Amino acid sequence: MNTRNRQYWESKLSGLTIEGRAYIDGSFVPATSGKTYQCTNPATGRVLGSIAECDVSDVNLAVIAARRAFNSGSWSRISPTARKKVLLKLADLLEANLEELALLESVDMGKPVAVAFEYEMPDLVEYVRWFAEAIDKLYDEVAPTEAGNLALIRREAVGVVAAVVPWNFPLDMAIWKCIPALAAGNSIVLKPAEQSPLTAIKLAELTAQAGIPSGVFNVVTGFGESVGQPLGLHMDVDCLAFTGSTEVGKLFLGYAAQSNMKLVWLECGGKSPNIVFADTEDLDAAAEQAARVFYNQGQICSSPTRLLVEASIKDDFLKRVVEHSKAYAPGNPLDPDVRMGSMADARHTENVMRFIETGMKEARLVTGGRRTTIGDSNNFIEPTIFDNVEQGHVVGREEIFGPVLSVFTFETEEEAIAMANDSIYGLMASVFTSNLGRAHRMSDALRAGTVVVNAVDLISPLVPFGGFKQSGNGRDNSLHAFEKYTALKTTWIKY
Ligand code: NAD
């Protein structure tokens, strides 16, 4: 029996003190304006606490602290092995706080607490350990120059890195950006999404406990236009790492152009194809994977939201997907058996419902389609599947970022490739087939940062993650993540 039942999580929540202040230069501080906004649990409508509503003055203070810390060398110039030890301690502290982190993540943005506790938070601990362990194993280069010359090619930290992240995986996205950047010796200013600041604030507390010096890690809470934009426009931020919508990602390119040409790394939207061929060995396993589009309430950039099925198996396969979608019936996120929680907030729920209404006019609704009420909140949406979707349909093209699957039919491999690539996005693609040659042909032809064969949405710290086209640039995860947060320096020595 699972002892972590709903009552357990509810009583843990009632015992929690919610910290809502920003974290600047080693201290928790209110916004300089004194302003706050309320942070609400989308699954209950209850207020969790007041959050500092920071603005440009707080951004300036955080960037000044980050620059001062960087220049002091308290973190940037200690040995990689010394940084590794601190980051390994941070991983241990995250592990010791798994329950609280999972609970904060759940109540902040609606995801099932059991999913956060059993999978997402433990994976993050390993993520931090992986980057901590990597940093003192990276060697630089010596160029093969002619005699009498030594040309050293080294990577050094870029300086002050700002990270602006979304609400769908608040702690994951914060850690994906901040840990490689910290490991490389940079100072950080993190701006969590206004909907989900709680785990970022908790992370600040743990970085201090782990021994990261004051000013090296800062968290500035607040809204996109009052905190994200000043970070993007700041003349003393060297690098801006962003995860969020394509629309806002483009704004950051503009902010850099208007200010200091800072490096801008973007992980943006997606509309990932999942292509199922009739030669798939285990259709039921493939259908179970296809239904994973509803994981995290469908709020995943790399979700396989476009299902392309070979015509000869379409009806059978679709029935199986509908069957597997039942595992994602919405429920109270603190109930440990629930696999589908609430949407991140009421406004986003309304946006997704508007897409569903459009879909009902364009295509055939197979299952779901309704907004539902659970307890005191109506921010829940049933897993929704549309069939007979065509390339021109809104629900077939636009990123919905909710529990909505659009199903297309194809006859040939060439047609599947053309349909899959006909998108402004290129984050991830999946292919189900038992034909090895076809798997490779598809992997070559699909314009996506990641192609997964016989599974969906595989992500690991060991491999790069990021997009082609308007899904973004640069790569999170793996040793390639360090490329974003370091600059190449050449030193010539004549002798
Ligand atoms: P969003 O773009 O609205 O917000 C992301 C962040 O940008 C937030 O912190 C927000 O406050 C800030 N922001 C908003 N407007 C801003 C502005 N004018 N100037 C500066 N900053 C601003 O995205 P969201 O709704 O929080 O998240 C959903 C989006 O994120 C989806 O498009 C999804 O695909 C994308 N996403 C992408 C990845 C990826 O790795 N590719 C991962 C997760 C989410």
XYZ file of C-alpha atoms and ligand atoms in Angstrom:
539
model
C 0.000 0.000 0.000
C 1.208 3.489 -0.848
C 1.648 5.306 2.461
C 2.022 8.576 0.593
C -1.718 8.927 0.023
C -3.669 12.100 -0.536
C -4.053 12.811 3.191
C -0.307 12.432 3.607
C 0.434 15.050 0.936
C -2.327 17.362 2.179
C -0.978 17.303 5.712
C 2.552 17.857 4.441
C 1.295 20.842 2.457
C -0.432 22.366 5.458
C 2.853 22.129 7.374
C 4.900 23.889 4.677
C 6.084 27.469 4.992
C 6.014 28.953 1.503
C 8.953 31.267 0.753
C 7.935 33.805 -1.889
C 10.784 36.302 -1.835
C 13.409 36.748 -4.504
C 16.947 35.548 -3.815
C 19.597 38.145 -4.590
C 23.249 38.218 -3.534
C 22.837 35.442 -0.984
C 19.678 36.727 0.755
C 15.930 36.318 0.422
C 14.559 39.790 -0.285
C 11.194 41.380 -1.120
C 10.857 43.263 -4.411
C 12.351 46.767 -4.052
C 8.911 48.147 -4.926
C 7.415 46.041 -2.120
C 4.911 44.616 -4.617
C 3.744 41.018 -4.461
C 1.338 38.838 -6.405
C -0.551 35.762 -5.297
C 0.520 32.285 -6.278
C -2.455 29.943 -6.612
C -2.799 26.169 -6.754
C -4.553 25.607 -10.102
C -5.978 22.289 -8.916
C -7.854 23.838 -5.979
C -7.965 27.584 -6.587
C -6.409 28.104 -3.150
C -3.764 30.761 -2.615
C -0.381 29.252 -1.722
C 1.469 32.441 -0.849
C 2.657 35.881 -1.903
C 5.480 36.138 -4.401
C 7.821 39.118 -4.826
C 6.751 40.973 -7.964
C 10.170 42.133 -9.071
C 10.974 44.637 -11.773
C 13.930 46.234 -13.502
C 15.442 47.517 -10.208
C 15.604 44.002 -8.796
C 16.986 42.687 -12.085
C 19.739 45.309 -11.893
C 20.601 44.326 -8.315
C 20.764 40.653 -9.261
C 22.957 41.290 -12.316
C 25.295 43.527 -10.280
C 25.604 40.779 -7.642
C 26.168 38.119 -10.298
C 28.864 40.204 -12.026
C 30.590 41.026 -8.753
C 30.634 37.342 -7.789
C 31.928 36.361 -11.216
C 34.718 38.915 -11.104
C 35.673 37.937 -7.563
C 36.518 34.419 -8.695
C 34.794 32.928 -5.615
C 33.164 30.417 -7.959
C 34.414 31.172 -11.445
C 38.090 30.662 -10.609
C 38.002 27.812 -8.096
C 39.066 24.477 -9.555
C 36.513 22.429 -11.471
C 37.001 19.699 -8.858
C 36.020 22.136 -6.114
C 32.874 23.122 -8.052
C 32.113 19.440 -8.575
C 32.151 18.823 -4.817
C 29.696 21.649 -4.175
C 27.363 20.519 -6.947
C 27.457 16.933 -5.655
C 26.412 18.297 -2.271
C 23.595 20.190 -3.983
C 22.459 16.898 -5.551
C 22.422 15.274 -2.097
C 20.367 18.168 -0.730
C 17.884 17.897 -3.606
C 17.591 14.192 -2.836
C 17.003 14.903 0.846
C 14.190 17.304 -0.128
C 12.482 15.188 -2.793
C 9.085 15.155 -1.094
C 8.945 18.896 -0.585
C 10.153 19.627 -4.108
C 7.626 17.235 -5.651
C 4.830 18.711 -3.575
C 5.763 22.315 -4.388
C 5.943 21.455 -8.079
C 2.547 19.767 -7.960
C 0.649 22.504 -6.136
C 2.316 25.247 -8.145
C 1.346 24.036 -11.609
C -1.033 21.112 -11.199
C 1.036 18.060 -12.090
C 0.419 14.751 -10.276
C 2.578 14.683 -7.180
C 3.329 10.968 -7.561
C 4.792 11.533 -11.032
C 6.967 14.373 -9.730
C 8.045 12.382 -6.682
C 8.675 9.030 -8.343
C 10.256 10.128 -11.628
C 10.895 13.788 -12.264
C 12.599 14.879 -9.043
C 14.823 11.755 -8.706
C 15.878 12.210 -12.351
C 16.923 15.768 -11.545
C 19.179 14.582 -8.742
C 20.974 12.326 -11.236
C 21.087 15.183 -13.717
C 22.932 17.412 -11.253
C 25.329 14.577 -10.396
C 26.045 13.955 -14.074
C 27.053 17.567 -14.763
C 28.969 17.830 -11.495
C 30.963 14.723 -12.439
C 31.556 15.943 -15.983
C 33.137 19.265 -15.229
C 36.569 18.063 -14.090
C 36.888 15.612 -16.974
C 36.805 18.084 -19.839
C 40.152 18.790 -21.477
C 40.935 21.645 -23.818
C 42.877 21.616 -27.098
C 46.290 22.461 -28.468
C 46.374 23.365 -32.170
C 48.894 21.548 -34.448
C 50.790 24.747 -35.275
C 54.325 24.940 -36.674
C 57.433 24.802 -34.446
C 58.038 27.819 -32.254
C 54.336 28.380 -31.682
C 51.954 27.104 -29.092
C 48.273 27.802 -29.703
C 46.006 26.910 -26.806
C 42.285 26.618 -27.442
C 40.364 26.793 -24.224
C 36.744 27.142 -23.158
C 36.044 29.677 -20.458
C 32.854 30.682 -18.674
C 30.940 33.453 -20.472
C 30.202 35.398 -17.265
C 26.643 36.293 -16.247
C 24.022 33.887 -17.558
C 20.324 34.722 -17.295
C 17.880 31.823 -17.514
C 14.211 32.472 -18.296
C 12.078 29.356 -17.959
C 8.441 28.199 -18.343
C 5.944 26.594 -15.998
C 5.482 23.131 -17.487
C 8.535 21.556 -15.789
C 9.576 24.412 -13.511
C 12.451 22.763 -11.652
C 13.598 20.636 -14.589
C 13.907 23.643 -16.849
C 15.676 25.694 -14.156
C 18.151 22.881 -13.538
C 18.691 22.139 -17.227
C 19.841 25.731 -17.708
C 21.537 26.547 -14.427
C 23.527 23.433 -13.579
C 25.709 23.210 -16.725
C 26.163 26.994 -16.580
C 27.152 26.852 -12.904
C 29.406 23.846 -13.429
C 31.275 25.826 -16.081
C 31.871 28.637 -13.555
C 29.268 31.220 -14.553
C 27.070 33.333 -12.282
C 23.321 32.979 -12.772
C 20.163 35.050 -12.651
C 17.178 32.715 -12.899
C 13.694 33.961 -13.721
C 11.059 31.285 -13.133
C 7.650 31.546 -14.804
C 5.254 33.714 -12.793
C 2.878 30.727 -12.505
C 5.460 28.434 -10.902
C 8.205 30.131 -8.869
C 8.223 27.893 -5.782
C 10.786 25.233 -6.647
C 13.182 27.847 -8.078
C 13.059 29.670 -4.750
C 13.637 26.392 -2.900
C 16.558 25.671 -5.209
C 18.115 28.995 -4.143
C 17.932 27.921 -0.496
C 19.625 24.623 -1.332
C 22.406 26.248 -3.396
C 23.306 28.330 -0.336
C 23.324 25.236 1.888
C 25.508 23.429 -0.622
C 28.100 26.210 -0.428
C 27.597 28.165 -3.649
C 28.958 31.635 -2.756
C 26.698 34.696 -2.471
C 25.855 36.376 -5.758
C 26.623 33.317 -7.884
C 23.024 32.103 -7.992
C 20.123 34.571 -7.942
C 16.393 34.120 -8.461
C 14.270 37.073 -9.589
C 10.553 36.337 -9.484
C 7.860 38.155 -11.426
C 6.334 38.604 -14.858
C 7.740 38.323 -18.362
C 7.605 41.971 -19.282
C 8.917 43.276 -15.959
C 11.674 40.709 -15.297
C 12.258 38.674 -18.484
C 12.469 41.688 -20.754
C 14.953 43.681 -18.613
C 17.143 40.568 -18.445
C 16.971 40.244 -22.230
C 17.827 43.925 -22.685
C 20.489 44.082 -19.971
C 23.879 45.389 -21.088
C 25.740 43.283 -18.526
C 24.138 39.882 -19.138
C 26.438 37.827 -21.370
C 24.129 34.951 -22.204
C 20.379 34.430 -22.131
C 19.132 30.854 -22.000
C 15.408 30.584 -22.618
C 12.812 27.845 -22.655
C 9.294 28.863 -23.584
C 7.115 29.780 -26.512
C 8.456 30.508 -29.981
C 6.739 33.894 -29.838
C 8.661 35.011 -26.725
C 11.853 33.315 -27.966
C 11.803 35.657 -30.970
C 11.448 38.631 -28.620
C 14.686 37.605 -26.907
C 16.534 37.677 -30.234
C 15.253 41.231 -30.620
C 16.272 42.198 -27.082
C 19.820 40.993 -27.775
C 19.931 42.947 -31.028
C 18.757 46.102 -29.254
C 21.283 45.752 -26.422
C 24.667 44.038 -26.248
C 24.420 41.140 -28.743
C 24.341 38.701 -25.835
C 24.300 35.019 -26.702
C 20.678 33.849 -26.928
C 19.847 30.153 -26.646
C 16.267 29.165 -27.338
C 14.298 26.026 -26.568
C 10.865 26.812 -27.946
C 7.676 25.201 -29.176
C 6.926 21.953 -30.943
C 4.300 19.974 -32.832
C 6.069 16.666 -32.936
C 5.040 13.928 -35.373
C 4.661 10.329 -34.276
C 4.602 8.099 -37.362
C 3.243 4.585 -37.006
C 3.828 2.127 -39.845
C 1.763 -1.008 -40.380
C 4.902 -3.145 -39.920
C 5.170 -2.126 -36.235
C 5.825 -5.293 -34.249
C 3.811 -4.507 -31.119
C 0.932 -2.199 -31.991
C -0.417 -2.159 -28.484
C 2.894 -1.016 -27.013
C 3.024 1.650 -29.734
C -0.496 2.794 -28.810
C 0.465 2.990 -25.149
C 3.395 5.199 -26.163
C 1.210 7.348 -28.428
C -1.083 8.015 -25.442
C 1.871 9.447 -23.557
C 1.006 12.640 -25.381
C -1.217 13.235 -22.326
C 1.675 13.078 -19.849
C 1.996 16.348 -17.892
C -1.509 17.263 -19.111
C -0.056 17.483 -22.612
C 2.015 20.491 -21.600
C 5.300 19.303 -23.100
C 7.134 20.997 -25.950
C 8.319 17.646 -27.327
C 4.997 15.757 -26.926
C 4.056 13.588 -29.915
C 0.969 15.691 -30.683
C 0.605 14.754 -34.367
C -0.123 11.053 -34.794
C 0.419 9.896 -38.387
C -0.880 6.354 -38.911
C -0.564 4.147 -42.001
C -4.041 3.804 -43.497
C -4.262 -0.011 -43.340
C -3.999 -0.096 -39.504
C -5.581 3.242 -38.687
C -8.930 2.136 -37.222
C -7.463 -0.640 -35.101
C -4.597 1.543 -33.872
C -6.822 4.478 -33.007
C -9.075 2.215 -30.892
C -6.024 1.106 -28.930
C -4.851 4.675 -28.364
C -8.296 5.646 -27.078
C -8.155 2.688 -24.684
C -4.736 3.743 -23.357
C -5.835 7.372 -23.034
C -8.191 6.252 -20.251
C -5.193 5.921 -17.938
C -4.997 9.723 -18.089
C -8.431 10.547 -16.709
C -7.992 13.842 -14.838
C -7.980 13.694 -11.066
C -6.738 15.377 -7.891
C -2.967 15.753 -8.374
C -2.342 14.787 -4.724
C -4.012 11.421 -5.246
C -1.096 9.007 -5.849
C -2.945 7.009 -8.527
C -3.677 10.039 -10.672
C -1.641 10.376 -13.865
C -3.314 13.545 -15.221
C -3.604 16.616 -13.021
C -4.875 20.114 -13.647
C -3.809 22.563 -16.307
C -1.310 25.212 -15.177
C -3.893 27.968 -14.706
C -7.356 29.117 -15.725
C -6.127 31.277 -18.600
C -4.200 28.425 -20.150
C -7.203 26.094 -19.655
C -9.315 28.582 -21.604
C -6.728 28.788 -24.407
C -6.661 25.012 -24.760
C -10.483 24.848 -24.735
C -10.575 27.387 -27.588
C -8.344 25.075 -29.640
C -10.634 22.151 -28.818
C -13.686 24.132 -29.989
C -11.872 24.906 -33.258
C -10.951 21.233 -33.604
C -14.592 20.238 -33.258
C -15.391 22.326 -36.344
C -12.401 21.106 -38.363
C -12.091 17.422 -37.566
C -13.852 14.467 -35.898
C -13.806 14.324 -32.112
C -13.045 10.724 -31.076
C -12.869 11.095 -27.312
C -12.722 13.769 -24.596
C -13.170 17.423 -25.480
C -14.598 18.600 -22.169
C -13.391 20.845 -19.378
C -14.183 19.226 -16.056
C -14.458 20.228 -12.427
C -12.690 18.323 -9.674
C -13.180 19.595 -6.132
C -13.178 23.397 -6.268
C -11.352 23.814 -9.568
C -12.454 23.566 -13.181
C -8.933 23.700 -14.633
C -9.102 20.081 -15.790
C -9.422 18.884 -19.393
C -10.159 15.361 -20.582
C -7.653 13.634 -22.873
C -8.930 14.680 -26.291
C -8.381 12.981 -29.639
C -9.310 14.352 -33.072
C -9.341 12.119 -36.136
C -9.395 13.075 -39.849
C -7.102 15.988 -39.157
C -5.615 17.623 -42.241
C -2.428 19.621 -42.746
C -4.311 22.906 -43.032
C -6.271 22.475 -39.784
C -5.426 24.698 -36.823
C -5.353 21.673 -34.496
C -2.985 19.965 -36.928
C -0.486 22.822 -37.136
C -0.446 24.964 -34.023
C 1.098 24.095 -30.696
C -1.845 23.629 -28.305
C 0.169 22.724 -25.209
C -2.677 20.729 -23.719
C -4.051 17.157 -23.736
C -5.001 17.136 -27.414
C -3.907 14.564 -30.005
C -4.441 15.154 -33.736
C -4.599 12.047 -35.926
C -3.635 11.979 -39.621
C -3.547 9.112 -42.126
C -0.867 8.339 -44.720
C -0.344 5.732 -47.449
C 3.406 5.799 -48.200
C 6.707 6.501 -46.464
C 7.296 9.536 -48.715
C 3.907 10.954 -47.812
C 4.583 10.438 -44.088
C 7.923 12.270 -44.362
C 6.383 15.183 -46.253
C 3.552 15.523 -43.731
C 5.873 15.231 -40.729
C 8.264 17.882 -42.044
C 5.498 20.281 -43.022
C 5.725 22.269 -39.773
C 7.455 25.399 -38.554
C 8.751 23.275 -35.660
C 11.389 20.549 -35.514
C 11.942 19.508 -31.930
C 11.313 15.765 -31.813
C 9.874 13.013 -34.020
C 8.966 9.382 -33.429
C 8.746 6.441 -35.799
C 7.286 3.023 -35.091
C 8.468 0.295 -37.452
C 10.135 -3.125 -37.352
C 12.040 -2.393 -40.580
C 15.582 -1.316 -39.705
C 16.253 0.246 -43.098
C 13.070 2.273 -42.844
C 14.002 3.413 -39.319
C 17.291 4.794 -40.644
C 15.707 6.338 -43.731
C 13.162 8.093 -41.544
C 15.808 9.274 -39.107
C 17.761 10.762 -42.026
C 14.715 12.447 -43.535
C 12.963 13.886 -40.500
C 13.863 17.503 -39.722
C 13.973 17.300 -35.942
C 16.587 17.658 -33.212
C 15.761 14.192 -31.902
C 14.286 11.180 -33.692
C 13.073 8.306 -31.527
C 12.392 4.867 -33.005
C 9.813 2.601 -31.333
C 9.203 4.920 -28.372
C 8.255 8.565 -27.834
C 9.887 11.573 -26.245
C 13.054 9.957 -24.856
C 15.101 12.479 -22.885
C 18.278 11.949 -20.861
C 21.155 14.057 -19.526
C 23.429 11.883 -21.676
C 22.141 13.103 -25.047
C 21.566 16.560 -26.553
C 18.043 17.973 -26.547
C 16.895 20.849 -28.712
C 15.255 21.827 -31.924
C 15.562 22.539 -35.625
C 13.640 25.371 -37.291
C 11.453 27.487 -34.982
C 11.825 25.018 -32.104
C 15.046 26.843 -31.283
C 18.813 26.630 -31.346
C 21.554 25.247 -29.133
C 21.256 22.062 -27.129
C 20.463 21.330 -23.510
C 21.850 18.171 -21.858
C 25.029 16.183 -22.570
C 28.518 17.698 -22.799
C 27.217 19.845 -25.667
C 25.285 21.917 -23.094
C 28.632 23.402 -22.023
C 29.004 24.933 -25.487
C 26.212 27.347 -24.608
C 27.778 28.630 -21.427
C 31.432 28.832 -22.453
C 33.318 30.879 -25.027
C 36.332 29.645 -26.986
C 39.546 31.475 -26.253
C 42.754 31.128 -28.271
C 46.113 31.968 -26.708
C 49.214 32.127 -28.988
C 52.625 31.739 -27.431
C 55.706 32.341 -29.616
C 58.897 30.713 -28.490
P 6.157 31.724 -22.396
O 7.012 31.927 -23.577
O 4.904 32.476 -22.284
O 6.980 32.061 -21.055
C 8.259 31.523 -20.803
C 9.017 32.496 -19.922
O 9.186 33.726 -20.624
C 8.297 32.844 -18.618
O 9.242 32.933 -17.582
C 7.688 34.194 -18.924
O 7.478 34.998 -17.787
C 8.717 34.812 -19.833
N 8.153 35.847 -20.707
C 6.873 35.951 -21.157
N 6.722 37.062 -21.909
C 7.923 37.677 -21.934
C 8.414 38.860 -22.564
N 7.609 39.664 -23.281
N 9.714 39.185 -22.399
C 10.533 38.397 -21.658
N 10.125 37.288 -21.035
C 8.844 36.903 -21.190
O 5.968 30.151 -22.320
P 5.068 29.329 -21.277
O 3.643 29.558 -21.619
O 5.543 29.590 -19.892
O 5.501 27.827 -21.652
C 4.966 27.151 -22.715
C 5.863 27.194 -23.928
O 7.169 26.737 -23.579
C 5.411 26.296 -25.039
O 5.500 26.971 -26.257
C 6.408 25.149 -25.004
O 6.601 24.479 -26.216
C 7.639 25.833 -24.567
N 8.587 24.877 -23.993
C 9.668 24.518 -24.738
C 10.572 23.595 -24.236
C 11.771 23.188 -25.044
O 12.704 22.682 -24.448
N 11.792 23.378 -26.352
C 10.382 23.039 -22.979
C 9.268 23.425 -22.233
C 8.375 24.363 -22.769
